[in-house]
mmCIF file of C-alpha atoms and ligand atoms in Angstrom:
data_model
loop_
_atom_site.group_PDB
_atom_site.id
_atom_site.type_symbol
_atom_site.label_atom_id
_atom_site.label_comp_id
_atom_site.label_asym_id
_atom_site.label_seq_id
_atom_site.Cartn_x
_atom_site.Cartn_y
_atom_site.Cartn_z
ATOM 1 C CA MET U 1 174.281 126.221 70.266
ATOM 2 C CA THR U 2 177.010 124.004 71.699
ATOM 3 C CA LEU U 3 176.733 120.540 73.254
ATOM 4 C CA GLU U 4 177.555 122.187 76.572
ATOM 5 C CA GLU U 5 174.693 124.661 76.255
ATOM 6 C CA LEU U 6 172.251 121.983 75.183
ATOM 7 C CA SER U 7 173.228 119.797 78.102
ATOM 8 C CA GLN U 8 172.618 122.709 80.492
ATOM 9 C CA LYS U 9 169.225 123.340 78.968
ATOM 10 C CA ALA U 10 168.397 119.663 79.377
ATOM 11 C CA HIS U 11 169.270 119.851 83.102
ATOM 12 C CA ALA U 12 167.236 123.005 83.524
ATOM 13 C CA LEU U 13 164.329 121.350 81.846
ATOM 14 C CA TRP U 14 164.487 118.393 84.241
ATOM 15 C CA ARG U 15 164.586 120.682 87.254
ATOM 16 C CA SER U 16 161.572 122.570 86.044
ATOM 17 C CA TRP U 17 159.781 119.225 85.487
ATOM 18 C CA GLU U 18 160.612 118.230 89.050
ATOM 19 C CA GLU U 19 159.209 121.495 90.354
ATOM 20 C CA VAL U 20 156.007 121.291 88.371
ATOM 21 C CA SER U 21 155.399 117.590 88.887
ATOM 22 C CA ALA U 22 155.372 117.936 92.689
ATOM 23 C CA ASN U 23 152.041 119.765 92.492
ATOM 24 C CA LEU U 24 150.170 117.577 90.068
ATOM 25 C CA ALA U 25 146.805 116.546 91.542
ATOM 26 C CA SER U 26 144.379 115.762 88.712
ATOM 27 C CA PRO U 27 144.367 114.092 85.290
ATOM 28 C CA GLU U 28 143.801 117.604 83.835
ATOM 29 C CA ASP U 29 146.984 118.893 85.516
ATOM 30 C CA LEU U 30 148.866 115.928 84.095
ATOM 31 C CA GLU U 31 147.657 116.550 80.583
ATOM 32 C CA SER U 32 148.542 120.240 80.552
ATOM 33 C CA VAL U 33 152.039 119.455 81.872
ATOM 34 C CA ARG U 34 152.489 116.707 79.296
ATOM 35 C CA ILE U 35 151.626 119.180 76.545
ATOM 36 C CA LYS U 36 153.972 121.762 78.049
ATOM 37 C CA PHE U 37 156.973 119.342 78.014
ATOM 38 C CA LEU U 38 156.276 116.739 75.367
ATOM 39 C CA GLY U 39 153.672 118.328 73.113
ATOM 40 C CA ARG U 40 154.283 119.294 69.495
ATOM 41 C CA ARG U 41 155.460 122.759 70.602
ATOM 42 C CA GLY U 42 156.641 121.531 73.994
ATOM 43 C CA MET U 43 159.909 122.431 75.694
ATOM 44 C CA LEU U 44 161.565 119.073 75.011
ATOM 45 C CA THR U 45 160.405 119.016 71.413
ATOM 46 C CA GLN U 46 162.016 122.423 70.954
ATOM 47 C CA LEU U 47 165.311 121.075 72.307
ATOM 48 C CA PHE U 48 165.100 118.197 69.808
ATOM 49 C CA SER U 49 164.695 120.778 67.005
ATOM 50 C CA ALA U 50 167.766 122.589 68.289
ATOM 51 C CA LEU U 51 169.879 119.475 67.557
ATOM 52 C CA LYS U 52 170.385 120.566 63.992
ATOM 53 C CA GLU U 53 172.104 123.769 65.196
ATOM 54 C CA LEU U 54 174.819 121.619 66.766
ATOM 55 C CA PRO U 55 178.018 120.608 65.029
ATOM 56 C CA ALA U 56 177.422 117.264 63.352
ATOM 57 C CA SER U 57 180.002 115.530 65.623
ATOM 58 C CA ASP U 58 178.046 116.438 68.770
ATOM 59 C CA ARG U 59 174.616 115.503 67.549
ATOM 60 C CA ALA U 60 174.742 111.792 68.480
ATOM 61 C CA GLU U 61 175.829 112.568 72.031
ATOM 62 C CA ALA U 62 173.233 115.354 72.362
ATOM 63 C CA GLY U 63 170.529 113.084 70.922
ATOM 64 C CA LYS U 64 171.270 110.459 73.590
ATOM 65 C CA ILE U 65 170.984 113.032 76.389
ATOM 66 C CA LEU U 66 167.624 114.245 75.067
ATOM 67 C CA ASN U 67 166.306 110.694 74.605
ATOM 68 C CA VAL U 68 167.218 109.757 78.159
ATOM 69 C CA LEU U 69 165.508 112.933 79.367
ATOM 70 C CA LYS U 70 162.413 112.127 77.314
ATOM 71 C CA GLU U 71 162.178 108.586 78.706
ATOM 72 C CA ARG U 72 162.572 109.815 82.278
ATOM 73 C CA ILE U 73 159.835 112.396 81.866
ATOM 74 C CA GLU U 74 157.522 109.873 80.190
ATOM 75 C CA SER U 75 157.963 107.257 82.874
ATOM 76 C CA ALA U 76 157.598 109.875 85.626
ATOM 77 C CA LEU U 77 154.361 110.986 83.957
ATOM 78 C CA ALA U 78 153.088 107.395 83.846
ATOM 79 C CA GLU U 79 153.904 106.937 87.538
ATOM 80 C CA LYS U 80 152.128 110.166 88.413
ATOM 81 C CA ARG U 81 149.115 109.113 86.381
ATOM 82 C CA ALA U 82 148.881 105.794 88.252
ATOM 83 C CA LEU U 83 149.252 107.562 91.595
ATOM 84 C CA ILE U 84 146.536 110.091 90.849
ATOM 85 C CA ALA U 85 144.158 107.329 89.679
ATOM 86 C CA ALA U 86 144.811 105.347 92.888
ATOM 87 C CA GLN U 87 144.168 108.406 95.037
ATOM 88 C CA ALA U 88 140.918 109.071 93.159
ATOM 89 C CA ARG U 89 139.765 105.498 93.812
ATOM 90 C CA LEU U 90 140.519 105.769 97.506
ATOM 91 C CA ALA U 91 138.700 109.079 97.743
ATOM 92 C CA LYS U 92 135.681 107.545 96.004
ATOM 93 C CA LEU U 93 135.615 104.606 98.414
ATOM 94 C CA ALA U 94 135.804 106.935 101.405
ATOM 95 C CA ARG U 95 133.032 109.086 99.988
ATOM 96 C CA GLU U 96 130.736 106.160 99.331
ATOM 97 C CA ARG U 97 131.135 104.361 102.618
ATOM 98 C CA TYR U 98 127.711 103.630 104.143
ATOM 99 C CA ASP U 99 126.721 105.616 107.162
ATOM 100 C CA PHE U 100 124.418 103.300 109.042
ATOM 101 C CA SER U 101 123.473 106.010 111.473
ATOM 102 C CA LEU U 102 121.641 108.023 108.806
ATOM 103 C CA PRO U 103 117.831 107.903 109.016
ATOM 104 C CA GLY U 104 116.269 105.449 106.542
ATOM 105 C CA LYS U 105 113.812 106.321 103.805
ATOM 106 C CA TRP U 106 110.230 106.560 105.146
ATOM 107 C CA ARG U 107 107.932 104.229 103.269
ATOM 108 C CA PRO U 108 104.408 104.388 104.724
ATOM 109 C CA LEU U 109 102.636 101.010 104.930
ATOM 110 C CA GLY U 110 99.023 100.614 103.918
ATOM 111 C CA LYS U 111 96.528 99.120 106.363
ATOM 112 C CA LEU U 112 93.115 97.556 106.316
ATOM 113 C CA HIS U 113 90.285 99.971 107.042
ATOM 114 C CA PRO U 114 89.050 99.649 110.653
ATOM 115 C CA LEU U 115 85.640 98.468 109.374
ATOM 116 C CA THR U 116 87.374 95.733 107.372
ATOM 117 C CA GLN U 117 89.415 94.728 110.406
ATOM 118 C CA VAL U 118 86.274 94.503 112.548
ATOM 119 C CA ARG U 119 84.437 92.533 109.857
ATOM 120 C CA LEU U 120 87.305 90.027 109.550
ATOM 121 C CA GLU U 121 87.430 89.669 113.311
ATOM 122 C CA ILE U 122 83.693 88.974 113.529
ATOM 123 C CA GLU U 123 83.956 86.464 110.680
ATOM 124 C CA GLU U 124 86.758 84.680 112.480
ATOM 125 C CA ILE U 125 84.761 84.390 115.703
ATOM 126 C CA PHE U 126 81.873 82.710 113.901
ATOM 127 C CA LEU U 127 84.041 80.558 111.662
ATOM 128 C CA ARG U 128 85.443 79.113 114.895
ATOM 129 C CA LEU U 129 81.880 78.357 116.012
ATOM 130 C CA GLY U 130 81.199 76.447 112.787
ATOM 131 C CA PHE U 131 79.421 79.070 110.674
ATOM 132 C CA ASP U 132 79.993 79.599 106.938
ATOM 133 C CA VAL U 133 80.323 83.029 105.375
ATOM 134 C CA ALA U 134 77.574 83.665 102.808
ATOM 135 C CA SER U 135 76.815 86.664 100.650
ATOM 136 C CA GLY U 136 74.024 88.137 98.570
ATOM 137 C CA PRO U 137 73.454 91.017 96.155
ATOM 138 C CA GLU U 138 73.335 94.657 97.218
ATOM 139 C CA ILE U 139 70.605 95.309 94.665
ATOM 140 C CA GLU U 140 67.677 93.269 95.935
ATOM 141 C CA THR U 141 64.108 92.633 94.942
ATOM 142 C CA GLU U 142 61.256 93.685 97.186
ATOM 143 C CA TYR U 143 60.485 90.014 97.508
ATOM 144 C CA TYR U 144 63.754 89.111 99.232
ATOM 145 C CA ASN U 145 64.177 92.368 101.115
ATOM 146 C CA PHE U 146 60.587 92.459 102.441
ATOM 147 C CA GLU U 147 57.928 89.997 101.361
ATOM 148 C CA ALA U 148 59.763 86.731 102.041
ATOM 149 C CA LEU U 149 60.680 88.209 105.416
ATOM 150 C CA ASN U 150 56.989 88.552 106.273
ATOM 151 C CA ILE U 151 56.922 92.273 105.540
ATOM 152 C CA GLY U 152 53.981 92.653 103.162
ATOM 153 C CA ALA U 153 53.503 95.701 100.941
ATOM 154 C CA ASP U 154 51.162 97.354 103.431
ATOM 155 C CA HIS U 155 53.113 96.344 106.481
ATOM 156 C CA PRO U 156 53.758 99.416 108.619
ATOM 157 C CA ALA U 157 57.235 98.097 109.397
ATOM 158 C CA ARG U 158 58.317 98.916 105.845
ATOM 159 C CA ASP U 159 58.601 102.516 106.988
ATOM 160 C CA GLU U 160 61.354 101.491 109.359
ATOM 161 C CA TRP U 161 63.526 100.621 106.407
ATOM 162 C CA ASP U 162 63.301 103.793 104.366
ATOM 163 C CA SER U 163 64.587 102.481 101.085
ATOM 164 C CA PHE U 164 66.340 103.559 97.919
ATOM 165 C CA TYR U 165 63.994 102.139 95.282
ATOM 166 C CA LEU U 166 65.481 101.462 91.865
ATOM 167 C CA GLY U 167 62.231 100.697 90.028
ATOM 168 C CA GLU U 168 60.741 97.457 88.708
ATOM 169 C CA GLY U 169 60.498 95.946 92.157
ATOM 170 C CA THR U 170 64.207 96.423 92.967
ATOM 171 C CA LEU U 171 65.948 98.431 95.654
ATOM 172 C CA LEU U 172 69.264 98.737 97.469
ATOM 173 C CA ARG U 173 68.954 96.217 100.281
ATOM 174 C CA THR U 174 68.103 97.855 103.588
ATOM 175 C CA HIS U 175 69.532 95.008 105.655
ATOM 176 C CA THR U 176 71.381 91.694 105.207
ATOM 177 C CA SER U 177 68.314 89.644 106.201
ATOM 178 C CA PRO U 178 67.354 88.879 102.554
ATOM 179 C CA VAL U 179 70.490 86.693 102.455
ATOM 180 C CA GLN U 180 68.739 84.453 105.009
ATOM 181 C CA ILE U 181 66.078 83.714 102.387
ATOM 182 C CA ARG U 182 68.560 83.203 99.555
ATOM 183 C CA VAL U 183 70.608 80.757 101.621
ATOM 184 C CA MET U 184 67.634 78.788 102.943
ATOM 185 C CA ARG U 185 66.135 78.470 99.472
ATOM 186 C CA THR U 186 69.281 76.739 98.232
ATOM 187 C CA ARG U 187 70.220 74.583 101.221
ATOM 188 C CA ARG U 188 68.595 72.056 103.466
ATOM 189 C CA PRO U 189 68.904 72.341 107.266
ATOM 190 C CA PRO U 190 71.119 72.397 109.218
ATOM 191 C CA VAL U 191 72.076 75.899 108.079
ATOM 192 C CA ARG U 192 74.715 77.878 109.922
ATOM 193 C CA ILE U 193 75.786 81.065 108.145
ATOM 194 C CA ILE U 194 76.838 84.598 108.741
ATOM 195 C CA CYS U 195 76.622 87.219 106.054
ATOM 196 C CA PRO U 196 78.574 90.471 106.239
ATOM 197 C CA GLY U 197 77.587 93.142 103.759
ATOM 198 C CA ARG U 198 76.743 96.683 102.794
ATOM 199 C CA CYS U 199 73.266 98.069 103.448
ATOM 200 C CA PHE U 200 71.527 101.259 102.375
ATOM 201 C CA ARG U 201 68.855 103.421 103.936
ATOM 202 C CA ARG U 202 67.514 106.882 103.198
ATOM 203 C CA ASP U 203 68.847 108.305 106.427
ATOM 204 C CA ASN U 204 70.276 111.797 106.696
ATOM 205 C CA PRO U 205 73.907 111.505 107.755
ATOM 206 C CA ASP U 206 74.558 112.476 111.358
ATOM 207 C CA ALA U 207 76.743 111.215 114.177
ATOM 208 C CA THR U 208 74.942 107.853 114.304
ATOM 209 C CA HIS U 209 73.384 107.511 110.832
ATOM 210 C CA SER U 210 74.904 106.916 107.458
ATOM 211 C CA PRO U 211 72.951 106.097 104.283
ATOM 212 C CA VAL U 212 75.534 103.381 103.615
ATOM 213 C CA PHE U 213 76.575 101.091 106.440
ATOM 214 C CA HIS U 214 77.494 97.474 107.129
ATOM 215 C CA GLN U 215 75.759 94.630 108.873
ATOM 216 C CA VAL U 216 76.599 91.086 109.786
ATOM 217 C CA GLU U 217 73.635 88.732 109.630
ATOM 218 C CA LEU U 218 73.638 85.414 111.449
ATOM 219 C CA LEU U 219 71.306 82.507 110.818
ATOM 220 C CA TRP U 220 71.189 79.070 112.401
ATOM 221 C CA VAL U 221 68.381 76.649 111.456
ATOM 222 C CA GLU U 222 68.298 73.109 112.768
ATOM 223 C CA ARG U 223 66.129 70.628 114.599
ATOM 224 C CA GLY U 224 65.600 71.552 118.266
ATOM 225 C CA LEU U 225 67.079 75.037 118.424
ATOM 226 C CA THR U 226 65.703 77.274 121.163
ATOM 227 C CA PHE U 227 66.110 80.803 122.415
ATOM 228 C CA ALA U 228 68.685 79.454 124.857
ATOM 229 C CA HIS U 229 70.955 78.559 121.931
ATOM 230 C CA LEU U 230 70.568 82.091 120.599
ATOM 231 C CA LYS U 231 71.577 83.532 123.959
ATOM 232 C CA TRP U 232 74.573 81.236 124.087
ATOM 233 C CA VAL U 233 75.837 82.192 120.631
ATOM 234 C CA ILE U 234 75.453 85.913 121.333
ATOM 235 C CA GLY U 235 77.150 85.472 124.706
ATOM 236 C CA GLU U 236 80.099 83.751 123.022
ATOM 237 C CA PHE U 237 80.316 86.577 120.523
ATOM 238 C CA VAL U 238 80.215 89.330 123.153
ATOM 239 C CA ARG U 239 82.943 87.606 125.152
ATOM 240 C CA ALA U 240 85.153 87.065 122.096
ATOM 241 C CA PHE U 241 84.673 90.530 120.619
ATOM 242 C CA PHE U 242 84.412 92.839 123.634
ATOM 243 C CA GLY U 243 86.194 90.785 126.286
ATOM 244 C CA PRO U 244 85.119 89.200 129.538
ATOM 245 C CA GLY U 245 84.167 92.396 131.399
ATOM 246 C CA TYR U 246 80.701 92.770 129.868
ATOM 247 C CA GLU U 247 77.204 91.659 130.775
ATOM 248 C CA MET U 248 74.265 91.441 128.386
ATOM 249 C CA ARG U 249 70.560 92.033 128.580
ATOM 250 C CA PHE U 250 67.731 90.972 126.281
ATOM 251 C CA SER U 251 64.617 93.075 125.970
ATOM 252 C CA ALA U 252 61.505 92.538 123.905
ATOM 253 C CA ASP U 253 61.458 94.017 120.444
ATOM 254 C CA PHE U 254 59.588 93.484 117.202
ATOM 255 C CA PHE U 255 60.721 92.309 113.767
ATOM 256 C CA PRO U 256 58.197 90.815 111.311
ATOM 257 C CA PHE U 257 60.602 87.958 110.479
ATOM 258 C CA THR U 258 61.361 86.819 114.042
ATOM 259 C CA GLU U 259 59.100 85.711 116.869
ATOM 260 C CA PRO U 260 59.886 86.302 119.612
ATOM 261 C CA SER U 261 62.193 89.214 118.801
ATOM 262 C CA ALA U 262 64.728 90.829 121.070
ATOM 263 C CA GLN U 263 67.048 93.733 121.307
ATOM 264 C CA VAL U 264 70.410 92.923 122.836
ATOM 265 C CA HIS U 265 72.258 95.392 125.026
ATOM 266 C CA ILE U 266 75.655 95.095 126.641
ATOM 267 C CA ARG U 267 77.133 96.953 129.574
ATOM 268 C CA LYS U 268 80.639 97.120 130.954
ATOM 269 C CA LYS U 269 80.457 95.591 134.406
ATOM 270 C CA GLY U 270 80.356 98.268 137.075
ATOM 271 C CA THR U 271 79.083 100.997 134.732
ATOM 272 C CA GLU U 272 75.577 102.365 134.263
ATOM 273 C CA LYS U 273 74.912 102.605 130.555
ATOM 274 C CA TRP U 274 73.390 99.838 128.415
ATOM 275 C CA LEU U 275 74.445 99.933 124.769
ATOM 276 C CA GLU U 276 72.371 98.340 122.031
ATOM 277 C CA ILE U 277 74.381 95.915 119.921
ATOM 278 C CA MET U 278 71.892 94.010 117.773
ATOM 279 C CA GLY U 279 68.403 92.891 116.898
ATOM 280 C CA ALA U 280 67.705 89.168 117.153
ATOM 281 C CA GLY U 281 65.021 86.538 117.433
ATOM 282 C CA MET U 282 63.665 83.113 116.549
ATOM 283 C CA VAL U 283 63.006 82.813 112.812
ATOM 284 C CA HIS U 284 59.264 83.361 112.215
ATOM 285 C CA PRO U 285 57.440 80.150 111.153
ATOM 286 C CA ARG U 286 56.050 81.967 108.108
ATOM 287 C CA VAL U 287 59.609 82.691 106.936
ATOM 288 C CA LEU U 288 60.522 79.011 107.309
ATOM 289 C CA GLU U 289 57.428 78.026 105.360
ATOM 290 C CA GLU U 290 58.229 80.555 102.661
ATOM 291 C CA VAL U 291 61.536 78.809 101.900
ATOM 292 C CA GLY U 292 59.986 75.344 102.048
ATOM 293 C CA TYR U 293 61.142 74.353 105.524
ATOM 294 C CA ASP U 294 58.734 72.677 107.935
ATOM 295 C CA PRO U 295 58.421 74.815 111.111
ATOM 296 C CA GLU U 296 57.202 71.725 112.972
ATOM 297 C CA GLU U 297 60.467 70.015 112.174
ATOM 298 C CA VAL U 298 63.123 72.735 112.419
ATOM 299 C CA THR U 299 63.515 75.986 114.269
ATOM 300 C CA GLY U 300 66.062 78.723 113.833
ATOM 301 C CA PHE U 301 67.321 81.995 115.106
ATOM 302 C CA ALA U 302 68.891 85.047 113.528
ATOM 303 C CA PHE U 303 70.459 88.321 114.446
ATOM 304 C CA GLY U 304 71.687 91.413 112.644
ATOM 305 C CA LEU U 305 74.364 93.716 113.965
ATOM 306 C CA GLY U 306 75.953 96.884 112.616
ATOM 307 C CA ILE U 307 79.682 96.700 111.932
ATOM 308 C CA GLU U 308 80.093 100.471 112.344
ATOM 309 C CA ARG U 309 78.307 100.236 115.674
ATOM 310 C CA MET U 310 80.609 97.435 116.857
ATOM 311 C CA ALA U 311 83.670 99.463 115.850
ATOM 312 C CA MET U 312 82.325 102.615 117.532
ATOM 313 C CA LEU U 313 81.623 100.765 120.786
ATOM 314 C CA ARG U 314 84.959 98.958 120.725
ATOM 315 C CA TYR U 315 87.098 102.042 120.008
ATOM 316 C CA GLY U 316 84.973 104.782 121.600
ATOM 317 C CA ILE U 317 84.288 106.482 118.252
ATOM 318 C CA GLU U 318 81.504 109.037 118.535
ATOM 319 C CA ASP U 319 80.767 110.012 114.931
ATOM 320 C CA ILE U 320 80.021 107.370 112.304
ATOM 321 C CA ARG U 321 80.922 109.768 109.478
ATOM 322 C CA ILE U 322 84.618 109.560 110.324
ATOM 323 C CA PHE U 323 84.743 106.046 108.800
ATOM 324 C CA TRP U 324 84.070 107.524 105.362
ATOM 325 C CA GLN U 325 86.309 110.572 105.456
ATOM 326 C CA ASN U 326 89.538 108.737 104.585
ATOM 327 C CA ASP U 327 91.524 110.884 106.991
ATOM 328 C CA VAL U 328 94.885 109.150 107.342
ATOM 329 C CA ARG U 329 95.342 110.526 110.859
ATOM 330 C CA PHE U 330 92.238 108.554 111.880
ATOM 331 C CA LEU U 331 92.906 105.437 109.818
ATOM 332 C CA GLN U 332 96.524 105.158 111.008
ATOM 333 C CA GLN U 333 95.358 104.503 114.566
ATOM 334 C CA PHE U 334 94.083 101.016 113.798
HETATM 335 N N1 LIG P 401 67.416 93.005 109.820
HETATM 336 C C1 LIG P 401 67.199 93.691 111.087
HETATM 337 C C2 LIG P 401 67.551 95.151 110.925
HETATM 338 O O1 LIG P 401 68.210 95.512 109.975
HETATM 339 C C3 LIG P 401 68.036 93.067 112.185
HETATM 340 C C4 LIG P 401 67.657 91.662 112.506
HETATM 341 C C5 LIG P 401 68.247 90.616 111.859
HETATM 342 C C6 LIG P 401 66.719 91.389 113.469
HETATM 343 C C7 LIG P 401 67.930 89.302 112.159
HETATM 344 C C8 LIG P 401 66.369 90.100 113.804
HETATM 345 C C9 LIG P 401 66.965 89.057 113.146
HETATM 346 O O2 LIG P 401 67.178 95.963 111.746
#
């Protein structure tokens, strides 16, 4: 090989680099081209090995040509590498740009059960009127559930509260009225409490009966209370809970622990149908005596309402069982 031939090969090699390098697009392309030109068996490396075929006088000149070529290819490779990296970064940025018009991720929110919402609302109404919230056990003794409420063992009214007996004089409370006794036994008048809670009766489930249900009990005992005060409190409640478009009606009823006793109905003004909302009455003197109050000194009144019933009237729900089915399509509506 002559210097002339080697020089021509060097030029050819540069042209073929120029051709190839125009189409480099990825780091992998770059690497395979680098190996092809500069690798241990690469085209340029082969030219360097050809140096020894040259006459000794030409080798220095030829070596310079090859070194210049090598530097140019190396720096061109470095430039290409930087360019490809920059393009990759730009492409990544474009790919990752936020599209604010895309729909968001759906995260369903939990809610309070409608019965809980109604209970809280009722509590709030009476807290505003100055009542405390009290509570008592769901497993009661016959004494608190019946006897102290003037319902003796042989009292026919016991049949009205068909009970789940647990043995040894205990049962699942059939109403929240036993809390009246528990509160009065531990406080002196004036007493103003409401007590929301779960109650249990051996009723077969149907559209209006559930063996487990909720009541709110109210009790106010103080000097000088009359039936008029009872009517006022219930009137305030009806207005706050159902709204102004309702009228109420009291009719005679019987509970062993109140005298006189009443059943309270409401009716949307301009409609026909009366709807029962609660049982109520003046606390029976025997009940006051039982807890150590003097019926000559203080009087009181009480009522008990069903939370399910309030919710059904408020929302037009026709089957009580739906509260316990945990159907999200129902629960979501509240
Ligand atoms: N405890 C009665 C019931 O469950 C309701 C009631 C409470 C009546 C307070 C009068 C006074 O039916």
